[in-house]
Short mmCIF file of C-alpha atoms in Angstrom, two decimals:
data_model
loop_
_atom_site.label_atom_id
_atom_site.label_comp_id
_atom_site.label_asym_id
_atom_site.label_seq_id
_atom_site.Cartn_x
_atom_site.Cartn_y
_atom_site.Cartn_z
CA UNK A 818 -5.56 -12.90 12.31
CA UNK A 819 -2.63 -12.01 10.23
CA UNK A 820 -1.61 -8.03 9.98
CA UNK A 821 -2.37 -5.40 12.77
CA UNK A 822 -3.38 -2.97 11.13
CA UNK A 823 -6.54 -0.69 11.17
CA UNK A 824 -8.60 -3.96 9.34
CA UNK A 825 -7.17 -6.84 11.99
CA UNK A 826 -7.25 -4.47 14.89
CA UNK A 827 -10.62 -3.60 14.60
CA UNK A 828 -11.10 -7.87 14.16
CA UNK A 829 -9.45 -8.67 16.57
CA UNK A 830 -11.23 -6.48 19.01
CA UNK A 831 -14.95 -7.05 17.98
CA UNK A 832 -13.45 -11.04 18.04
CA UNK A 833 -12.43 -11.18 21.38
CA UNK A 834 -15.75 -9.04 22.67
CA UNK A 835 -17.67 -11.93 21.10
CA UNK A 836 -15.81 -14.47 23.05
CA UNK A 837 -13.66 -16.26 20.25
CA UNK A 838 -10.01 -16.72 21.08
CA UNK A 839 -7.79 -14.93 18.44
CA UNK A 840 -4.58 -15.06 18.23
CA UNK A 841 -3.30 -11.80 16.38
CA UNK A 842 -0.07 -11.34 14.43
CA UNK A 843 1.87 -8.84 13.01
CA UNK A 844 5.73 -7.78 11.83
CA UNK A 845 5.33 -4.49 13.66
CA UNK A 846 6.10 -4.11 17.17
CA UNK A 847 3.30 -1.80 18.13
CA UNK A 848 -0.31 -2.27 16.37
CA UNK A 849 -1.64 0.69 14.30
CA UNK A 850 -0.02 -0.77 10.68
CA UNK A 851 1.14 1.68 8.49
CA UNK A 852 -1.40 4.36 8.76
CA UNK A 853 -1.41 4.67 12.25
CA UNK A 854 2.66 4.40 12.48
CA UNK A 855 3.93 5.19 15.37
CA UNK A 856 7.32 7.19 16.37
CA UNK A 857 10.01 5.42 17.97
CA UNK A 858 9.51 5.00 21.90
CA UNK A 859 13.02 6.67 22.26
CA UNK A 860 12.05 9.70 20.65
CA UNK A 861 10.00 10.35 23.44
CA UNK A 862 7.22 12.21 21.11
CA UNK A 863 4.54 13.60 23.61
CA UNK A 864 1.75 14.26 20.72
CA UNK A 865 1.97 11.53 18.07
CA UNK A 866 -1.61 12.49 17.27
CA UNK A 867 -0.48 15.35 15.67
CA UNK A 868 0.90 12.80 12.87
CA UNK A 869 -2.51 11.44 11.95
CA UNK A 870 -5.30 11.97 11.01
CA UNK A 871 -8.62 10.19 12.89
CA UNK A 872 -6.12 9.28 15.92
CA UNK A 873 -9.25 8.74 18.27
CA UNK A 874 -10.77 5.62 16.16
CA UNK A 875 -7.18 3.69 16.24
CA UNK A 876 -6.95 4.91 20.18
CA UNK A 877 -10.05 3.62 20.98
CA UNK A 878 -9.57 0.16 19.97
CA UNK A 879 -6.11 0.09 20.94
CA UNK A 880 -7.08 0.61 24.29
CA UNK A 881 -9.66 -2.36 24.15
CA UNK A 882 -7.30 -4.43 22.81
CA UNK A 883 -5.05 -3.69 25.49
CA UNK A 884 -7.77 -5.21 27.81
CA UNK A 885 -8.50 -8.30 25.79
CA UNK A 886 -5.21 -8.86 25.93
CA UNK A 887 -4.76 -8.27 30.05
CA UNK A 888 -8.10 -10.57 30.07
CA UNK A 889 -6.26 -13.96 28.17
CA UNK A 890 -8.60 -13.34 24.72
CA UNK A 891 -6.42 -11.88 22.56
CA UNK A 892 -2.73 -13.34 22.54
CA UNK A 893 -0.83 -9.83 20.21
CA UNK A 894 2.19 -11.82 18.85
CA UNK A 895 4.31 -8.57 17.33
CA UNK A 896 7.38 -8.67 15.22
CA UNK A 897 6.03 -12.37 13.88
CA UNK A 898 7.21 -12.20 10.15
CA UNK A 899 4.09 -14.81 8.38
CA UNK A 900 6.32 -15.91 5.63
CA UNK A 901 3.67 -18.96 4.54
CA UNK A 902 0.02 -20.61 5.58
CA UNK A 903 -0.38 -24.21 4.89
CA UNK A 904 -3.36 -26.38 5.55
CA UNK A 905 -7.24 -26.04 4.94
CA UNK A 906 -10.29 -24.97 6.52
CA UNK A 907 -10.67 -26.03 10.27
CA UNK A 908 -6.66 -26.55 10.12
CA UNK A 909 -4.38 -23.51 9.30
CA UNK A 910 -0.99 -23.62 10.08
CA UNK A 911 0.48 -19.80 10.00
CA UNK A 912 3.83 -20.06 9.63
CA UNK A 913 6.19 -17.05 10.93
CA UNK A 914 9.89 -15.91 11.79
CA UNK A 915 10.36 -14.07 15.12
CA UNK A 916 12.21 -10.69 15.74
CA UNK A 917 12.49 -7.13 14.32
CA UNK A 918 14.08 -8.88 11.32
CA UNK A 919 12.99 -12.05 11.42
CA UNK A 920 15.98 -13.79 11.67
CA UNK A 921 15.14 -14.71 15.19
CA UNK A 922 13.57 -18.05 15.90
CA UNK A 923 10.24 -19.12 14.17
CA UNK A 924 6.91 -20.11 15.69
CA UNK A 925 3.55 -22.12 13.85
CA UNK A 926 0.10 -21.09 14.96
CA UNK A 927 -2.29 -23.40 14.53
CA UNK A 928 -6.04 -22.19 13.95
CA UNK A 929 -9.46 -23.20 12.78
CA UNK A 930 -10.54 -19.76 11.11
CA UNK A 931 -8.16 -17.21 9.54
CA UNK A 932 -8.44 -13.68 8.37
CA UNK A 933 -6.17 -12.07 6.07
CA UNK A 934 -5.64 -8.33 6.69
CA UNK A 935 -1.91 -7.73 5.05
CA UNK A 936 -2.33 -4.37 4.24
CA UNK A 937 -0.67 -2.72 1.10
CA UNK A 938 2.49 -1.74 -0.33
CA UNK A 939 3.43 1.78 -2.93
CA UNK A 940 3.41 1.36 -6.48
CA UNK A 941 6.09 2.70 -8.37
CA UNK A 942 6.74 3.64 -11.67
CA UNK A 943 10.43 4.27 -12.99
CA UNK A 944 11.82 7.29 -14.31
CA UNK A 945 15.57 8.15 -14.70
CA UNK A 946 17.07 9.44 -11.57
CA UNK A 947 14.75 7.40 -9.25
CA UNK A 948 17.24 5.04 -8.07
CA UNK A 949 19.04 8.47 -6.43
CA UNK A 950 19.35 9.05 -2.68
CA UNK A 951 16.72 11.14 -1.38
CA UNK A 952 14.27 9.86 -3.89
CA UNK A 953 11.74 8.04 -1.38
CA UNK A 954 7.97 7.04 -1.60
CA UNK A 955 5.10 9.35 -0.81
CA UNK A 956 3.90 7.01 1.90
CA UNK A 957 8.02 6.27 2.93
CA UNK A 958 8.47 10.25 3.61
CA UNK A 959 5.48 9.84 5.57
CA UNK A 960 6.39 7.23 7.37
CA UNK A 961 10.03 8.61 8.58
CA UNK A 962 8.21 11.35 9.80
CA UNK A 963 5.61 9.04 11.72
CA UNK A 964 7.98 7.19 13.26
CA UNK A 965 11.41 8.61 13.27
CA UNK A 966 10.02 12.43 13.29
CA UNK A 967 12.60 13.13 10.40
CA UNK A 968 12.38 14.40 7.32
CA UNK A 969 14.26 12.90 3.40
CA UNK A 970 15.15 16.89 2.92
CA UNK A 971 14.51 20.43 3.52
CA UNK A 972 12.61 21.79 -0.01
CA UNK A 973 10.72 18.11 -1.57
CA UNK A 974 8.80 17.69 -3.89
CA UNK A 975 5.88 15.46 -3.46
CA UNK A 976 4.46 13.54 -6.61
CA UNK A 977 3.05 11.08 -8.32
CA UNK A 978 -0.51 9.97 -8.53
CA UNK A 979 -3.53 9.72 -5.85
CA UNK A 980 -5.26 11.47 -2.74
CA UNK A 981 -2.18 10.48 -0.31
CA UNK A 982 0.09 12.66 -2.15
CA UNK A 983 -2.16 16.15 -0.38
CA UNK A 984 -1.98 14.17 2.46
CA UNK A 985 2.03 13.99 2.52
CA UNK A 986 2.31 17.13 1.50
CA UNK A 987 0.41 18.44 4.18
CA UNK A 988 2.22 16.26 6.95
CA UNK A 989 5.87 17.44 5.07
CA UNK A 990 5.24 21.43 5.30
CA UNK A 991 3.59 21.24 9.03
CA UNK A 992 6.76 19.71 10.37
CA UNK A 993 8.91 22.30 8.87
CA UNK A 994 9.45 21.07 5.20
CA UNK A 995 9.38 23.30 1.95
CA UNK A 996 7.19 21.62 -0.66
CA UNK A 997 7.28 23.73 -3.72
CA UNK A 998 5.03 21.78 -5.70
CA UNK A 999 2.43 19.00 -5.89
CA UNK A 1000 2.85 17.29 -9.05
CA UNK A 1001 -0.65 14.94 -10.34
CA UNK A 1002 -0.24 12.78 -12.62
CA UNK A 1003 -3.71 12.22 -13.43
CA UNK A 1004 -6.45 15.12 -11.60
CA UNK A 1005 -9.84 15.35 -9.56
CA UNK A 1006 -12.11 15.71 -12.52
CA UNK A 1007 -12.52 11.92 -12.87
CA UNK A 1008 -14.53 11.64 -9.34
CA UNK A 1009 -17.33 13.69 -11.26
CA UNK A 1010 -17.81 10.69 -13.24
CA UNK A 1011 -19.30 8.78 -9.93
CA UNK A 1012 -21.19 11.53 -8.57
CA UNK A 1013 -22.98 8.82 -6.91
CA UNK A 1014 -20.18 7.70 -4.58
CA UNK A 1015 -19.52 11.24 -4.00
CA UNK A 1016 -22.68 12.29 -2.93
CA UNK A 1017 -22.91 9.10 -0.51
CA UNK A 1018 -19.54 9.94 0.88
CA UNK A 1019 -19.56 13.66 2.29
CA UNK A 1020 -16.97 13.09 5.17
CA UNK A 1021 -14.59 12.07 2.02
CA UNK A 1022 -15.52 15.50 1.19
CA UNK A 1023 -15.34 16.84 3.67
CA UNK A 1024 -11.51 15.23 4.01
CA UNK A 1025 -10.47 16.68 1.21
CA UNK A 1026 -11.11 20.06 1.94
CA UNK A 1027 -9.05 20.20 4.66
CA UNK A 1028 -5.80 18.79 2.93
CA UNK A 1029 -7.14 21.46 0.16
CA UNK A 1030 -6.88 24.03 3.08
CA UNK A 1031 -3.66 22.61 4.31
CA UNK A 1032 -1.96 23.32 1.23
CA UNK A 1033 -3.46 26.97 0.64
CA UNK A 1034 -2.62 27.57 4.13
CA UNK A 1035 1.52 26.75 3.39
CA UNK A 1036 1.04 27.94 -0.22
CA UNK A 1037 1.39 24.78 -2.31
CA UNK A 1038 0.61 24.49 -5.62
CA UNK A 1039 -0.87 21.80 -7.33
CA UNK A 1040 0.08 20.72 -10.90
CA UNK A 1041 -2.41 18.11 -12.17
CA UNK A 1042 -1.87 16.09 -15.89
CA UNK A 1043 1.88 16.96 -14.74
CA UNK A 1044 4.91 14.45 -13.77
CA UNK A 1045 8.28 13.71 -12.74
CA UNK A 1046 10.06 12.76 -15.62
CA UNK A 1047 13.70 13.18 -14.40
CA UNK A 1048 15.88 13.52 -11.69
CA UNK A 1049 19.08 15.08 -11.53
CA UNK A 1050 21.91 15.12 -9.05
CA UNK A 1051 25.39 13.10 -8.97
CA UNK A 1052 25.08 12.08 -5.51
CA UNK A 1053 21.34 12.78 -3.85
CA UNK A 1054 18.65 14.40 -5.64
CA UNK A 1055 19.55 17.72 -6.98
CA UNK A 1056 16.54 18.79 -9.38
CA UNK A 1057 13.87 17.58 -10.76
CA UNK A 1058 12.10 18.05 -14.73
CA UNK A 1059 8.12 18.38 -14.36
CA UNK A 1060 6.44 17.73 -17.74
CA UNK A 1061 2.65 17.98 -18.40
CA UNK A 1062 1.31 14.80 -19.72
CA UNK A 1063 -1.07 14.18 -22.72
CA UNK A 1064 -4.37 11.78 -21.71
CA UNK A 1065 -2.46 8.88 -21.81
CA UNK A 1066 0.57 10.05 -19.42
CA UNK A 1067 3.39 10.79 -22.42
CA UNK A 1068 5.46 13.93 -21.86
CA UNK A 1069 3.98 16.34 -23.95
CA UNK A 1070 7.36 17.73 -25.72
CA UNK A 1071 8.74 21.33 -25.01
CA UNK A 1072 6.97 21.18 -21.15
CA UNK A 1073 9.99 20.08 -19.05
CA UNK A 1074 9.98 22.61 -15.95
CA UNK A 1075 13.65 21.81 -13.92
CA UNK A 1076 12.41 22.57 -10.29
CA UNK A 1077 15.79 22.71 -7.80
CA UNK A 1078 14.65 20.55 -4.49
CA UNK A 1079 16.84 18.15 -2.05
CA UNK A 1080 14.46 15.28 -2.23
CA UNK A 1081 11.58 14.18 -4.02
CA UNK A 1082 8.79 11.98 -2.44
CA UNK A 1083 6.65 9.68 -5.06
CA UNK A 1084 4.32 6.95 -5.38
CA UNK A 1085 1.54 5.79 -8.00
CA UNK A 1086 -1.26 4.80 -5.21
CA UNK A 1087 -1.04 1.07 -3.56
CA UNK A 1088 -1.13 -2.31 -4.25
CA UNK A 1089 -2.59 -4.66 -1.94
CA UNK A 1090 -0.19 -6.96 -0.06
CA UNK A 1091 -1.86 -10.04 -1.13
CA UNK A 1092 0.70 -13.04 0.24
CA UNK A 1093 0.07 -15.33 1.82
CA UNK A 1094 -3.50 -15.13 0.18
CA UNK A 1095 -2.29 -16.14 -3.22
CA UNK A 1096 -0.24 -19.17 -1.71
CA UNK A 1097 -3.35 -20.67 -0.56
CA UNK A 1098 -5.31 -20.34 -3.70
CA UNK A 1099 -7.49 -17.20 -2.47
CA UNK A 1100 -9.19 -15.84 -6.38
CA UNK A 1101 -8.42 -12.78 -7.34
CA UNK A 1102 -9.50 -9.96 -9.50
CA UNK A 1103 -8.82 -7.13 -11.24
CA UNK A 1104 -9.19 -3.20 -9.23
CA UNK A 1105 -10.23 -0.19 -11.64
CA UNK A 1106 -6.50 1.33 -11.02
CA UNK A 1107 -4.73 -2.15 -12.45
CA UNK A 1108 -3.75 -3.66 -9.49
CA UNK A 1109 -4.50 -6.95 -7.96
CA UNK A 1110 -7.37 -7.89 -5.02
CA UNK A 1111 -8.74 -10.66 -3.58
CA UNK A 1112 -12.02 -11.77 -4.33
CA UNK A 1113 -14.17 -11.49 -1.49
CA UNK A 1114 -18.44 -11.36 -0.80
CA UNK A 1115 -20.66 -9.77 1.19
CA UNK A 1116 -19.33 -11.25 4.70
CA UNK A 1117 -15.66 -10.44 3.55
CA UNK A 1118 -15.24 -14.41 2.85
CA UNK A 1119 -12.49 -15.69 0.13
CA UNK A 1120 -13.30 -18.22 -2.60
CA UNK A 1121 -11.38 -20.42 -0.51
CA UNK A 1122 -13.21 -21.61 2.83
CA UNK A 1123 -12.22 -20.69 6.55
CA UNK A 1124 -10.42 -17.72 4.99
CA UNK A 1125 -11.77 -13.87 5.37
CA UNK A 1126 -9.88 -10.96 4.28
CA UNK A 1127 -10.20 -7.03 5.51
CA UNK A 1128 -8.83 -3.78 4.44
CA UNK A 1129 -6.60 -3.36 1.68
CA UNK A 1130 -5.90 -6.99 0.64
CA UNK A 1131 -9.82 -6.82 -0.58
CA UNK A 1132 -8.94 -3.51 -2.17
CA UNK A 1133 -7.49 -0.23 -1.60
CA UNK A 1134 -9.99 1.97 0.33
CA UNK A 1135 -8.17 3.59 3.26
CA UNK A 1136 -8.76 3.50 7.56
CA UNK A 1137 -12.37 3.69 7.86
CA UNK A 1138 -13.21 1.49 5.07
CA UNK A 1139 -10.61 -1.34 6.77
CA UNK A 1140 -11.95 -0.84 10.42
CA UNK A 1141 -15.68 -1.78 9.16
CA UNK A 1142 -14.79 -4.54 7.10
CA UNK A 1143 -12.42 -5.71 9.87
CA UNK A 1144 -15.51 -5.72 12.03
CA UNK A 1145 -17.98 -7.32 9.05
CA UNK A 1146 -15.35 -10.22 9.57
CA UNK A 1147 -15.02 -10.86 12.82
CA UNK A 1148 -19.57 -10.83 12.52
CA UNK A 1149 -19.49 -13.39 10.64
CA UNK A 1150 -16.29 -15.73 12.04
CA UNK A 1151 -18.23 -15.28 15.06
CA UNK A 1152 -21.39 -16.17 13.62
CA UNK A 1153 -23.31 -13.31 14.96
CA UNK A 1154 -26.18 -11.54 12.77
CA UNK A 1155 -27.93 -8.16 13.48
CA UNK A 1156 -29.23 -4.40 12.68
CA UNK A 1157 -25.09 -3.85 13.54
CA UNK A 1158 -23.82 -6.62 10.81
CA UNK A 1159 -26.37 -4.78 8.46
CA UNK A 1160 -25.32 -0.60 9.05
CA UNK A 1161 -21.90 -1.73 8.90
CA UNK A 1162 -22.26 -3.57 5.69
CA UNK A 1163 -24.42 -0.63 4.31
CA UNK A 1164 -21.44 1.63 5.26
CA UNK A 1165 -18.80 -0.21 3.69
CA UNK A 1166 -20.64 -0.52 0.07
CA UNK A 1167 -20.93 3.31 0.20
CA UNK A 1168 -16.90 3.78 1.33
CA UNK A 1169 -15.95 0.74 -1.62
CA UNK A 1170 -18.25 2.26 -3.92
CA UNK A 1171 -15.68 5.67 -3.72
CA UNK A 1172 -12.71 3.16 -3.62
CA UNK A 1173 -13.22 2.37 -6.69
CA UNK A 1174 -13.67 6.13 -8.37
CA UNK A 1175 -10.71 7.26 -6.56
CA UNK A 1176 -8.99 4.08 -8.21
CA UNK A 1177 -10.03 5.19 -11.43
CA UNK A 1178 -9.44 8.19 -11.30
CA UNK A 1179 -5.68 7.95 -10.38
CA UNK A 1180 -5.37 4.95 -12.96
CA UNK A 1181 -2.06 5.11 -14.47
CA UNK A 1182 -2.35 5.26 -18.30
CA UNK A 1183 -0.04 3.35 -20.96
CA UNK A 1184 1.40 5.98 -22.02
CA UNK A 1185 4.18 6.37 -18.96
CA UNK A 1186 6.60 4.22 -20.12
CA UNK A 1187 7.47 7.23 -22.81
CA UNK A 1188 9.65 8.39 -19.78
CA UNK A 1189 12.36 5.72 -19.49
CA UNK A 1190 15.23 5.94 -21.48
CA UNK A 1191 16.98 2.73 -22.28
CA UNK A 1192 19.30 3.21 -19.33
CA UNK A 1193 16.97 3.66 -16.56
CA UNK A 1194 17.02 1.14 -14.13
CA UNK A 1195 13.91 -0.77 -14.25
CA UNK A 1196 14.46 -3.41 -11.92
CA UNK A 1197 16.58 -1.58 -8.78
CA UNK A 1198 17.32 -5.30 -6.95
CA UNK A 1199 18.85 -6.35 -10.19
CA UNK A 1200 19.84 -3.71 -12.12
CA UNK A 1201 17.71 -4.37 -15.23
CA UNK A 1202 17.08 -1.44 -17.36
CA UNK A 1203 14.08 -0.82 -19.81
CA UNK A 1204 16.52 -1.43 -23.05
CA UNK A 1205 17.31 -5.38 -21.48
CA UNK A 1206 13.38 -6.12 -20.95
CA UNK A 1207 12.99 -3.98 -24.78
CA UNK A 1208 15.97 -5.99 -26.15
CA UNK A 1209 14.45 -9.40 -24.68
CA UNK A 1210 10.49 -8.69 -26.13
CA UNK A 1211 12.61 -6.88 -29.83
CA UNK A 1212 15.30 -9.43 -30.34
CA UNK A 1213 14.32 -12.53 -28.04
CA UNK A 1214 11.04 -13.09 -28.58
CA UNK A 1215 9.81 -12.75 -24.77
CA UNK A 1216 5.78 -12.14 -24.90
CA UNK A 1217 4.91 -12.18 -21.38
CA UNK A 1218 6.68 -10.54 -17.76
CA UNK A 1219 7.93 -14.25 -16.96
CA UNK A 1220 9.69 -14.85 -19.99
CA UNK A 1221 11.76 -11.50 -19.58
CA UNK A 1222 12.56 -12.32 -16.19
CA UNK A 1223 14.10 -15.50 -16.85
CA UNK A 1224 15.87 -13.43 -19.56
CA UNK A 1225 16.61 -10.64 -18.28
CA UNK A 1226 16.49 -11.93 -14.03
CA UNK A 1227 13.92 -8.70 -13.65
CA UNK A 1228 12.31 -9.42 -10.49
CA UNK A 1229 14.25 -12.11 -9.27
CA UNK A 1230 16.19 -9.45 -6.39
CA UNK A 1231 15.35 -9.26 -2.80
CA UNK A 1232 11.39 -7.61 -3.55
CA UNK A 1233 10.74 -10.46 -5.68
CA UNK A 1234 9.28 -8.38 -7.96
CA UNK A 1235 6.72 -6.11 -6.41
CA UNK A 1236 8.65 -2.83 -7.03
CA UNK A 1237 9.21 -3.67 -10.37
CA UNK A 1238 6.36 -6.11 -11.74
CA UNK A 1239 3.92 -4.07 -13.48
CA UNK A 1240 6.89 -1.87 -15.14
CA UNK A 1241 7.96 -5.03 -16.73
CA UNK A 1242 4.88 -5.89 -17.74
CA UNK A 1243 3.74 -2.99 -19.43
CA UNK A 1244 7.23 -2.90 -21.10
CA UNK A 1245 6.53 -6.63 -22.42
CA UNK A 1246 3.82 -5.23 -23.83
CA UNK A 1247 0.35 -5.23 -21.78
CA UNK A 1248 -0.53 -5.55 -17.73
CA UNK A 1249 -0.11 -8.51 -15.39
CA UNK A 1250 -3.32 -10.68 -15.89
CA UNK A 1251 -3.33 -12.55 -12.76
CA UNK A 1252 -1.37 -11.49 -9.42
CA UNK A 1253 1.76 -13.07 -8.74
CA UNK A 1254 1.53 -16.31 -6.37
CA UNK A 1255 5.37 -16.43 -3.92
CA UNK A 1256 5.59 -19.39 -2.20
CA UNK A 1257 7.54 -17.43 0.36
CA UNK A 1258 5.61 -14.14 1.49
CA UNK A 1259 8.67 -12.38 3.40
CA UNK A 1260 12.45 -13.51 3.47
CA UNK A 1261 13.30 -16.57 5.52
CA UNK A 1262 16.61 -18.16 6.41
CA UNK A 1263 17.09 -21.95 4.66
CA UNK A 1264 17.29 -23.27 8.46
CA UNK A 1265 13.44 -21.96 9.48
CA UNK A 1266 12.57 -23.43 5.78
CA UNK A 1267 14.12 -27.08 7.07
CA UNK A 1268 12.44 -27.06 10.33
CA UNK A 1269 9.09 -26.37 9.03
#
């Protein structure tokens, strides 16, 4: 099992309780994944609770993983970088590099049955000024706080598009943070148009009225059909311009708002992590918010055989919705039917149903790329700005986001592309129609590629 995470620990555990041996890896040195980060054991942090939200359902199966563990069922390999998979069903070979960087030494498992739970990563979207210190992603400012109890500045503003921006800005002003101002991108009025999911989902609800009360309670406003379309400072963030946005996301002209802050926290929602999946063939398809998922059925099975996925990689749907397909997996690896197999299934269409409106309702729309001058750096790793990937669809005929990076070497820096990818392909003209297949899912040293 591959990723630690609220999806793979909840395999992992129901895996070893049904007597398979599972061998579970992750690049984290603790279990928990991103949502259930942890602070740093120096810090000594007596309540991390207080960081997360549903604390009990990771601290529950943390402790019985503990005891699977103790018992010889579970082998937790932590801080094992999977950089590739190679093999076929009944024969996996998970390949991974060893150490809090990986640059330690490597180590192949060898497996008959694999499950994929490899979490996501933020979308961005460029603007001018983003490449500035203190500019950080939503989940990033979260995730200093989580686990180094810090904070990217003193007054922030949090924005972007999707639920996890109340959610940060929440988290930001209860540790001490100002947060003048939400900003929305898109609004809440598009979850009306499922009131289906809605309905089936009260404890989603139910969630959001308590980031709703969070914010009333530290007197946050929220400015939806709005954006960040500018940063200023010379050396950190210094300002920022807030524009409202017409239905497809352009700056409607003569709306700038400059809004002094020391740090701004943004993200567009999350794109599944979806190497090594991709590398082995694993379909894909198309999520309601533009990104890229895998392709999975009712029993959380690939297209290609002896391969499940859980949690994010099948789409992004948040904790709960990864601990129940974690556990629909690790059912059916195992085997095992039952009134349990069939509640949990029943639970997870009802949480992917509202997935999927939340997805569409935060959808970015075409219109964004109105905010990038042709200066801004579109391509941070590289330094490629929107006029280079303009200039190489205008004047050299590029009609696709491969052809400008061969131009232009746009996504060809150290993220390979998945900070940048869909900006240059909605520059080029349209959206990536298939996700991008990396041999190589995390960096690896040319030795550990010889001795494999």
């Amino acid at each position: 099992m591959v990723g630690a995470g609220p999806a793979g620990l909840a395999a992992a555990v129901a895996a070893g309780r049904l007597g398979l041996r599972v061998a579970l890896l992750d690049s984290s040195a603790r279990t928990g994944g991103q949502f259930y980060r942890h602070p740093a054991p120096g810090l000594n942090a007596r309540r991390p609770e207080a960081l997360h939200h549903a604390w009990q359902a990771y601290a529950d199966r943390a402790a019985r993983l503990e005891a699977l563990v103790a018992a010889g069922r579970v082998v937790h390999l932590a801080e094992h970088h999977v950089w590739a998979v190679t093999g076929a069903a009944g024969q996996w070979s998970v390949h991974a590099a060893l150490g809090p960087d990986g640059a330690d030494e490597r180590r192949t498992v060898r497996a008959a049955k694999l499950l994929l739970a490899t979490g996501a990563y933020e979308r961005q979207l460029p603007f001018p000024g983003w490449t500035l210190p203190a500019v950080v992603g939503a989940g990033g400012a979260q995730a200093m706080l989580k686990a180094g109890l810090v904070l990217p500045g003193q007054r922030i503003v949090v924005a972007g598009s999707g639920p996890l921006l109340l959610a940060v800005a929440g988290s930001l002003a209860a540790a001490g943070a100002e947060v003048p101002v939400v900003v929305e991108a898109s609004g809440y009025v598009g979850y009306a148009r499922r009131p289906g999911a809605l309905a089936a989902n009260p404890g989603k609800l139910a969630e959001g009225a308590v980031h709703a009360a969070a914010l009333l309670r530290h007197r946050i406003p929220v400015r939806t059909r709005s954006a960040v379309i500018e940063v200023h400072g010379k050396d950190r963030v210094e300002a920022v311009t807030v524009a409202r946005l017409d239905r497809d996301w352009r700056p409607v002209p003569g709306t700038g708002t400059r809004i002094p802050c020391d740090a701004l926290a943004v993200g567009h929602g999350l794109a599944p992590q979806l190497e090594p999946a991709t590398g082995i063939g694993c379909a894909t398809r198309l999520t309601p918010d533009g990104t890229h998922a895998l392709v999975v059925d009712d029993r959380q099975r690939t297209t290609v055989p002896g391969v499940w996925s859980a949690g994010e990689t099948g789409g992004v749907g948040g904790a709960e919705l990864a601990l129940i397909e974690g556990e629909l997996a690790a059912l059916d690896i195992a085997g095992r039917e039952g009134a349990g197999r069939v509640s949990r299934a029943r639970r997870r269409d009802r949480l992917r149903r509202f997935a999927d409106a939340m997805a569409l309702a935060h959808a970015p729309r075409p219109g964004w790329t109105a905010w990038l001058g042709d200066d801004t750096d579109v391509c941070r790793c590289e330094e490629v700005t929107a006029g280079q990937v303009r200039e190489a669809v205008t004047e050299l005929g590029a009609r696709d986001a491969r052809t400008v990076k061969l131009l232009t070497r746009a996504g060809m820096g150290w993220c390979q592309g998945r900070m940048c990818g869909a900006a240059v392909a909605r520059l080029t003209g349209g959206e990536a129609d298939t996700a991008p297949r990396r041999p190589l899912a995390c960096p690896v040293t040319l030795g550990q590629l010889a001795e494999d």
